[in-house]
PDB file of C-alpha atoms in Angstrom:
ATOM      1  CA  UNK A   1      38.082  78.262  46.647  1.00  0.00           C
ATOM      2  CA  UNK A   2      39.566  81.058  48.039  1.00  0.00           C
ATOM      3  CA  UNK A   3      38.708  82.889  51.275  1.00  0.00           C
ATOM      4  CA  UNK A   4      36.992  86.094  51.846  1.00  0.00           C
ATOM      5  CA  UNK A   5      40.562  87.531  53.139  1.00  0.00           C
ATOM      6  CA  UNK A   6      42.981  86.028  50.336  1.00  0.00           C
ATOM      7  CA  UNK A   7      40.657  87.250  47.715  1.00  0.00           C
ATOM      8  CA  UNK A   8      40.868  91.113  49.319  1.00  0.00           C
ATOM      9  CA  UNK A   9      44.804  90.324  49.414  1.00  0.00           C
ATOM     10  CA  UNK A  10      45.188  89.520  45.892  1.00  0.00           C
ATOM     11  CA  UNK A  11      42.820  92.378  44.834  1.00  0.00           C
ATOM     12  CA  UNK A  12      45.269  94.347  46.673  1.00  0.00           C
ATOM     13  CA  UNK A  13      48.500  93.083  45.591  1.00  0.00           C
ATOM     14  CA  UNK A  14      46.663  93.082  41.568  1.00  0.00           C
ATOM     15  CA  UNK A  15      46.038  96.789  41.956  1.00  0.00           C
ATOM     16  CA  UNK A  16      48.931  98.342  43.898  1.00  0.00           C
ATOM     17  CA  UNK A  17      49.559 100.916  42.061  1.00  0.00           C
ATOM     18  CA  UNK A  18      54.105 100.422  40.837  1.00  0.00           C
ATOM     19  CA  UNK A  19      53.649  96.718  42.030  1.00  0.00           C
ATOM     20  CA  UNK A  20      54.224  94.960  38.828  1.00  0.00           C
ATOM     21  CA  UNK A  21      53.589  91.474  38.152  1.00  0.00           C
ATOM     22  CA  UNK A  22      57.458  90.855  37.570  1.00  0.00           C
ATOM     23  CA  UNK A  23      57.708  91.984  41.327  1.00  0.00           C
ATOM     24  CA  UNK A  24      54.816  90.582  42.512  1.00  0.00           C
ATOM     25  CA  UNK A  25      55.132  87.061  41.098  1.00  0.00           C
ATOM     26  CA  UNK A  26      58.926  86.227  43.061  1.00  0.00           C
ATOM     27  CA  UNK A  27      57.206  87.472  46.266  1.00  0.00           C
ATOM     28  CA  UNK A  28      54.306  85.313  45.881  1.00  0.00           C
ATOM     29  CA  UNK A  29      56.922  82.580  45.123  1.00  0.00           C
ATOM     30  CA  UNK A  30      58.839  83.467  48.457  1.00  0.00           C
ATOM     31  CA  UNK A  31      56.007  83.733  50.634  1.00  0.00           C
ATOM     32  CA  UNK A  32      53.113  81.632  49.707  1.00  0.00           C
ATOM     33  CA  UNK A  33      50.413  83.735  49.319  1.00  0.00           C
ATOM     34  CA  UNK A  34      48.954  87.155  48.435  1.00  0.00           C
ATOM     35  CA  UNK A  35      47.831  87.240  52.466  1.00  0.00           C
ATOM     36  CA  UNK A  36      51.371  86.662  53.672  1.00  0.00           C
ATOM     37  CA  UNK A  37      53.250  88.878  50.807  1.00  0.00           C
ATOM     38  CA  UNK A  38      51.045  91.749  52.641  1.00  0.00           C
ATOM     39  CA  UNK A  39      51.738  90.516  56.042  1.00  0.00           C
ATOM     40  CA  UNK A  40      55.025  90.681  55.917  1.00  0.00           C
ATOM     41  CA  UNK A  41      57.467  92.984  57.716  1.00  0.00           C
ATOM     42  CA  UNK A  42      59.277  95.866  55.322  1.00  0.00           C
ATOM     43  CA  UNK A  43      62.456  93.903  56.168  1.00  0.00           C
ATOM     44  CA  UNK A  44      61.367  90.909  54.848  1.00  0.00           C
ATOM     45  CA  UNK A  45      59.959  92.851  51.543  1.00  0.00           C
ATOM     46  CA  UNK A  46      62.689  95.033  51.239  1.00  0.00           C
ATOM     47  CA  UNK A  47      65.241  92.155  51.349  1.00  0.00           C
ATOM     48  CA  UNK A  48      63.447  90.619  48.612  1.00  0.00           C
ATOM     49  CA  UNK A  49      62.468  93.175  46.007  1.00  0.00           C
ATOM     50  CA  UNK A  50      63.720  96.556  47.301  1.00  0.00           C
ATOM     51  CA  UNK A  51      62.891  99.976  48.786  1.00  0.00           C
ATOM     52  CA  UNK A  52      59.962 100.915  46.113  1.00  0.00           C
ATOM     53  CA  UNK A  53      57.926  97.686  46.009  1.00  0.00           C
ATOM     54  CA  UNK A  54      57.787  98.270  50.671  1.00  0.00           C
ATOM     55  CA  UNK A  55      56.527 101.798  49.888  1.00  0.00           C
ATOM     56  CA  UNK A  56      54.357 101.155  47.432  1.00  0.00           C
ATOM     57  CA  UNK A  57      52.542  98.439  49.694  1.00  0.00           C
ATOM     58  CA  UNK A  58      52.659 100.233  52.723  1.00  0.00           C
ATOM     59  CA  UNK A  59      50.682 103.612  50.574  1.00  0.00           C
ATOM     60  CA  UNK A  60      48.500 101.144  49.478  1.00  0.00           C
ATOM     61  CA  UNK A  61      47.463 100.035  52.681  1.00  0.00           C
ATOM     62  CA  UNK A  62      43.547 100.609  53.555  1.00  0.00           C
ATOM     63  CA  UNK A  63      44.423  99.985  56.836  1.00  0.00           C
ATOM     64  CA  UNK A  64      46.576 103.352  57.013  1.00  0.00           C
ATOM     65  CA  UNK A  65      43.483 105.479  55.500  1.00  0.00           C
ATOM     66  CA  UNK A  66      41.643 105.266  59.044  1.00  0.00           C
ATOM     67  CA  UNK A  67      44.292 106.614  60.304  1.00  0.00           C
TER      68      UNK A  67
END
């Protein structure tokens, strides 16, 4: 079953708005999970599926509305 937290990070990743699933799917492959695809740093993302897939994550990020 999964946790609290991976659940929130693949309802995240599943409605990222210009984060397809042909995107998504290799970064799951590359980094495990749905918790670790959003914990990782823009040069990890960017080196693995580009500029627009980093931004879209990053604008997507709940964390950044408190700020």
């Amino acid at each position: 079953m999964l946790s609290r937290d991976e659940l929130a990070a693949w309802l995240r990743l599943a409605t990222t708005p210009g984060l397809a699933r042909a995107v998504a799917r290799p970064l799951l492959d590359a980094l495990g999970s749905a918790e670790h695809v959003l914990a990782a740093g823009d040069a990890t993302l960017l080196s693995l599926a580009g500029a627009e897939v980093v931004q879209a994550l990053r604008r997507a990020d709940p964390r950044d509305a408190a700020l």
